[in-house]
């Protein structure tokens, strides 16, 4: 066809990064959902789990109890969703990370499943934005650098293949965690 009749190609649209790092307390994050590093009982615990239940109020635990009654808790690597109660986030996606046990007990695959299953729930509910804590990197003892590499890789792979969620925030609770995430992003993993 003569050049003059060819449709003008659209200028490539700039898509701002859908993955960002934020150093904050996740209970303050105003994403559509935040992820909780829960335990398999879903009845609350220490660390980020305790902070989320304290800040979100009893409604979250009520829904967790209903899920327990229905399906008996949540297995390692899996995820369930509840209200966010009084949190700025509308929903909490509870996922159960693996306890670090030397690294040869399937921990990397289970941790990757936590990210994938949480993102799948977010996509199924068409949630705009989701914030993740460093699942398993506290009481469960997962080495922070390896965990950051898995988090960045799984989120990037998910976003490259899916429309939802539109944005993911990896929440660093301290400067060390932020640096680990930033290094993973910069290394283009
Ligand atoms: P796990 O049992 O899965 O290891 P923890 O709650 O002990 O879960 O810790 C998971 C991560 O969450 C740790 O890196 C910890 O520093 C971080 N963390 C703890 N409290 C908060 C919070 N309020 N906001 C964001 N991250 C938090």
CSV table of C-alpha atoms and ligand atoms in Angstrom, one decimal:
chain,number,residue,atom,x,y,z
A,1,UNK,CA,0.0,0.0,0.0
A,2,UNK,CA,1.3,3.5,-0.7
A,3,UNK,CA,3.0,5.0,2.3
A,4,UNK,CA,0.4,7.8,2.5
A,5,UNK,CA,-2.4,5.3,3.2
A,6,UNK,CA,-0.5,3.4,5.9
A,7,UNK,CA,-1.9,4.1,9.4
A,8,UNK,CA,0.4,6.2,11.5
A,9,UNK,CA,1.9,3.9,14.1
A,10,UNK,CA,1.0,4.9,17.6
A,11,UNK,CA,3.7,6.4,19.6
A,12,UNK,CA,4.8,3.8,22.2
A,13,UNK,CA,3.0,4.5,25.4
A,14,UNK,CA,5.2,4.9,28.4
A,15,UNK,CA,4.1,2.5,31.1
A,16,UNK,CA,5.4,3.6,34.5
A,17,UNK,CA,6.9,0.7,36.4
A,18,UNK,CA,4.2,-1.5,38.0
A,19,UNK,CA,6.6,-2.6,40.7
A,20,UNK,CA,8.0,-0.3,43.4
A,21,UNK,CA,9.8,-0.6,46.7
A,22,UNK,CA,8.6,1.3,49.7
A,23,UNK,CA,10.1,1.5,53.2
A,24,UNK,CA,7.2,1.7,55.6
A,25,UNK,CA,5.0,0.0,58.1
A,26,UNK,CA,2.7,-2.1,55.9
A,27,UNK,CA,-0.3,-1.4,58.1
A,28,UNK,CA,-0.1,2.2,56.9
A,29,UNK,CA,-0.1,1.3,53.2
A,30,UNK,CA,-3.1,2.4,51.2
A,31,UNK,CA,-2.9,-0.2,48.5
A,32,UNK,CA,-6.1,-2.0,47.6
A,33,UNK,CA,-4.8,-5.0,49.5
A,34,UNK,CA,-1.9,-5.9,51.7
A,35,UNK,CA,-0.4,-9.3,52.1
A,36,UNK,CA,0.0,-10.8,55.6
A,37,UNK,CA,2.7,-13.3,56.4
A,38,UNK,CA,0.3,-15.5,58.4
A,39,UNK,CA,0.7,-18.9,59.9
A,40,UNK,CA,-1.3,-21.9,58.9
A,41,UNK,CA,-3.8,-21.5,61.8
A,42,UNK,CA,-4.9,-18.1,60.5
A,43,UNK,CA,-5.5,-17.1,64.1
A,44,UNK,CA,-2.8,-14.4,64.2
A,45,UNK,CA,0.7,-14.4,65.6
A,46,UNK,CA,3.7,-12.1,66.1
A,47,UNK,CA,5.6,-9.9,63.7
A,48,UNK,CA,3.7,-8.4,60.8
A,49,UNK,CA,0.7,-10.7,61.4
A,50,UNK,CA,0.2,-9.3,64.9
A,51,UNK,CA,0.6,-5.8,63.6
A,52,UNK,CA,-2.0,-6.3,60.9
A,53,UNK,CA,-4.6,-7.8,63.2
A,54,UNK,CA,-4.0,-5.0,65.8
A,55,UNK,CA,-4.3,-2.2,63.3
A,56,UNK,CA,-7.2,-3.8,61.3
A,57,UNK,CA,-9.3,-4.8,64.3
A,58,UNK,CA,-11.4,-7.9,65.0
A,59,UNK,CA,-13.2,-8.1,61.7
A,60,UNK,CA,-10.2,-9.7,60.1
A,61,UNK,CA,-9.9,-12.5,62.7
A,62,UNK,CA,-13.7,-13.1,62.4
A,63,UNK,CA,-13.3,-13.8,58.6
A,64,UNK,CA,-10.2,-15.9,59.3
A,65,UNK,CA,-12.2,-18.0,61.7
A,66,UNK,CA,-14.9,-18.6,59.0
A,67,UNK,CA,-12.2,-19.7,56.5
A,68,UNK,CA,-10.8,-22.1,59.1
A,69,UNK,CA,-14.3,-23.5,59.8
A,70,UNK,CA,-14.7,-24.0,56.0
A,71,UNK,CA,-11.3,-25.3,55.0
A,72,UNK,CA,-9.2,-25.8,58.1
A,73,UNK,CA,-6.7,-23.0,57.9
A,74,UNK,CA,-4.2,-22.4,55.1
A,75,UNK,CA,-1.4,-24.6,53.9
A,76,UNK,CA,2.2,-23.4,53.4
A,77,UNK,CA,2.5,-21.7,50.1
A,78,UNK,CA,-1.3,-21.0,49.7
A,79,UNK,CA,-3.3,-17.8,50.3
A,80,UNK,CA,-6.8,-16.7,51.3
A,81,UNK,CA,-8.4,-13.2,51.3
A,82,UNK,CA,-10.4,-11.3,54.0
A,83,UNK,CA,-11.5,-7.8,54.6
A,84,UNK,CA,-8.9,-5.2,55.6
A,85,UNK,CA,-11.2,-4.2,58.6
A,86,UNK,CA,-10.0,-0.7,59.8
A,87,UNK,CA,-6.8,-0.8,57.7
A,88,UNK,CA,-6.3,1.8,54.9
A,89,UNK,CA,-6.1,-1.3,52.6
A,90,UNK,CA,-9.5,-2.7,51.8
A,91,UNK,CA,-8.4,-6.4,51.9
A,92,UNK,CA,-5.8,-8.6,53.5
A,93,UNK,CA,-4.4,-11.6,51.5
A,94,UNK,CA,-3.1,-14.0,54.1
A,95,UNK,CA,-0.4,-16.3,52.9
A,96,UNK,CA,1.7,-18.8,54.8
A,97,UNK,CA,5.4,-18.7,54.1
A,98,UNK,CA,7.8,-21.7,54.7
A,99,UNK,CA,9.8,-21.9,57.8
A,100,UNK,CA,13.5,-21.9,56.7
A,101,UNK,CA,15.0,-25.3,57.4
A,102,UNK,CA,18.3,-25.2,55.5
A,103,UNK,CA,16.9,-24.6,52.1
A,104,UNK,CA,16.6,-28.2,50.9
A,105,UNK,CA,13.1,-28.8,52.1
A,106,UNK,CA,11.3,-27.0,49.2
A,107,UNK,CA,11.5,-23.6,50.8
A,108,UNK,CA,12.3,-21.6,47.6
A,109,UNK,CA,9.4,-23.2,45.7
A,110,UNK,CA,7.0,-22.7,48.6
A,111,UNK,CA,8.0,-19.0,49.0
A,112,UNK,CA,7.5,-18.5,45.3
A,113,UNK,CA,4.1,-20.1,45.6
A,114,UNK,CA,3.2,-17.5,48.3
A,115,UNK,CA,3.8,-14.7,45.9
A,116,UNK,CA,2.1,-16.4,42.9
A,117,UNK,CA,-1.0,-17.5,44.9
A,118,UNK,CA,-1.4,-14.0,46.5
A,119,UNK,CA,-1.1,-12.4,43.1
A,120,UNK,CA,-3.5,-14.9,41.6
A,121,UNK,CA,-6.1,-13.9,44.3
A,122,UNK,CA,-5.5,-10.3,43.5
A,123,UNK,CA,-6.0,-10.9,39.8
A,124,UNK,CA,-9.1,-12.9,40.4
A,125,UNK,CA,-10.6,-10.0,42.4
A,126,UNK,CA,-9.2,-7.4,40.0
A,127,UNK,CA,-7.5,-5.6,42.8
A,128,UNK,CA,-5.6,-2.5,41.6
A,129,UNK,CA,-2.6,-2.6,43.9
A,130,UNK,CA,-1.1,-5.0,46.4
A,131,UNK,CA,1.6,-4.5,49.0
A,132,UNK,CA,3.8,-7.4,50.2
A,133,UNK,CA,5.9,-7.7,53.3
A,134,UNK,CA,9.1,-9.9,53.2
A,135,UNK,CA,7.2,-13.1,53.7
A,136,UNK,CA,9.2,-15.6,55.9
A,137,UNK,CA,12.1,-13.2,56.5
A,138,UNK,CA,11.3,-12.6,60.2
A,139,UNK,CA,10.4,-15.3,62.7
A,140,UNK,CA,10.4,-18.0,59.9
A,141,UNK,CA,14.1,-17.2,59.3
A,142,UNK,CA,14.3,-17.2,55.5
A,143,UNK,CA,17.7,-15.6,54.4
A,144,UNK,CA,16.7,-12.1,53.4
A,145,UNK,CA,18.8,-11.8,50.2
A,146,UNK,CA,17.4,-15.1,48.8
A,147,UNK,CA,13.9,-14.1,49.8
A,148,UNK,CA,14.2,-10.7,48.1
A,149,UNK,CA,15.4,-12.3,44.9
A,150,UNK,CA,12.4,-14.7,44.8
A,151,UNK,CA,10.0,-11.8,45.6
A,152,UNK,CA,11.3,-9.6,42.8
A,153,UNK,CA,11.5,-12.5,40.3
A,154,UNK,CA,8.0,-13.8,41.0
A,155,UNK,CA,6.4,-10.3,40.9
A,156,UNK,CA,8.1,-9.3,37.7
A,157,UNK,CA,7.1,-12.6,36.0
A,158,UNK,CA,3.6,-12.2,37.1
A,159,UNK,CA,3.3,-8.6,36.0
A,160,UNK,CA,4.8,-9.4,32.6
A,161,UNK,CA,2.1,-12.0,32.0
A,162,UNK,CA,-1.0,-10.5,33.7
A,163,UNK,CA,-3.0,-7.3,33.6
A,164,UNK,CA,-4.0,-7.5,37.3
A,165,UNK,CA,-2.9,-6.2,39.8
A,166,UNK,CA,-1.9,-3.0,38.1
A,167,UNK,CA,0.7,-2.2,40.8
A,168,UNK,CA,2.7,-4.2,43.3
A,169,UNK,CA,4.6,-2.6,46.2
A,170,UNK,CA,7.4,-4.6,48.0
A,171,UNK,CA,7.4,-3.2,51.5
A,172,UNK,CA,10.7,-3.0,53.2
A,173,UNK,CA,10.5,-2.7,57.0
A,174,UNK,CA,14.0,-1.3,57.4
A,175,UNK,CA,16.8,0.1,55.3
A,176,UNK,CA,18.6,-3.2,54.9
A,177,UNK,CA,15.5,-4.8,53.3
A,178,UNK,CA,15.1,-1.8,51.1
A,179,UNK,CA,18.6,-2.1,49.8
A,180,UNK,CA,18.2,-5.8,49.1
A,181,UNK,CA,15.1,-5.1,47.0
A,182,UNK,CA,16.8,-2.2,45.2
A,183,UNK,CA,19.8,-4.3,44.4
A,184,UNK,CA,17.6,-7.1,43.0
A,185,UNK,CA,15.7,-4.6,40.8
A,186,UNK,CA,18.9,-3.0,39.6
A,187,UNK,CA,20.5,-6.3,38.7
A,188,UNK,CA,17.6,-6.7,36.3
A,189,UNK,CA,16.7,-10.1,37.6
B,1,LIG,P1,7.4,-14.7,59.1
B,1,LIG,O1,6.9,-15.5,60.2
B,1,LIG,O2,6.8,-15.0,57.8
B,1,LIG,O3,8.9,-14.7,59.0
B,1,LIG,P2,7.4,-12.0,60.3
B,1,LIG,O4,6.2,-11.2,60.6
B,1,LIG,O5,8.2,-12.5,61.5
B,1,LIG,O6,6.9,-13.2,59.3
B,1,LIG,O7,8.3,-11.1,59.4
B,1,LIG,C1,8.2,-11.0,58.0
B,1,LIG,C2,8.8,-9.7,57.6
B,1,LIG,O8,7.9,-8.6,57.9
B,1,LIG,C3,10.1,-9.4,58.3
B,1,LIG,O9,11.0,-8.9,57.3
B,1,LIG,C4,9.8,-8.2,59.2
B,1,LIG,O10,10.8,-7.3,59.4
B,1,LIG,C5,8.6,-7.6,58.5
B,1,LIG,N1,7.7,-6.8,59.3
B,1,LIG,C6,7.4,-6.9,60.6
B,1,LIG,N2,6.4,-6.0,60.9
B,1,LIG,C7,6.2,-5.3,59.8
B,1,LIG,C8,5.3,-4.2,59.5
B,1,LIG,N3,4.5,-3.6,60.4
B,1,LIG,N4,5.3,-3.7,58.2
B,1,LIG,C9,6.1,-4.2,57.3
B,1,LIG,N5,6.9,-5.2,57.5
B,1,LIG,C10,7.0,-5.8,58.8
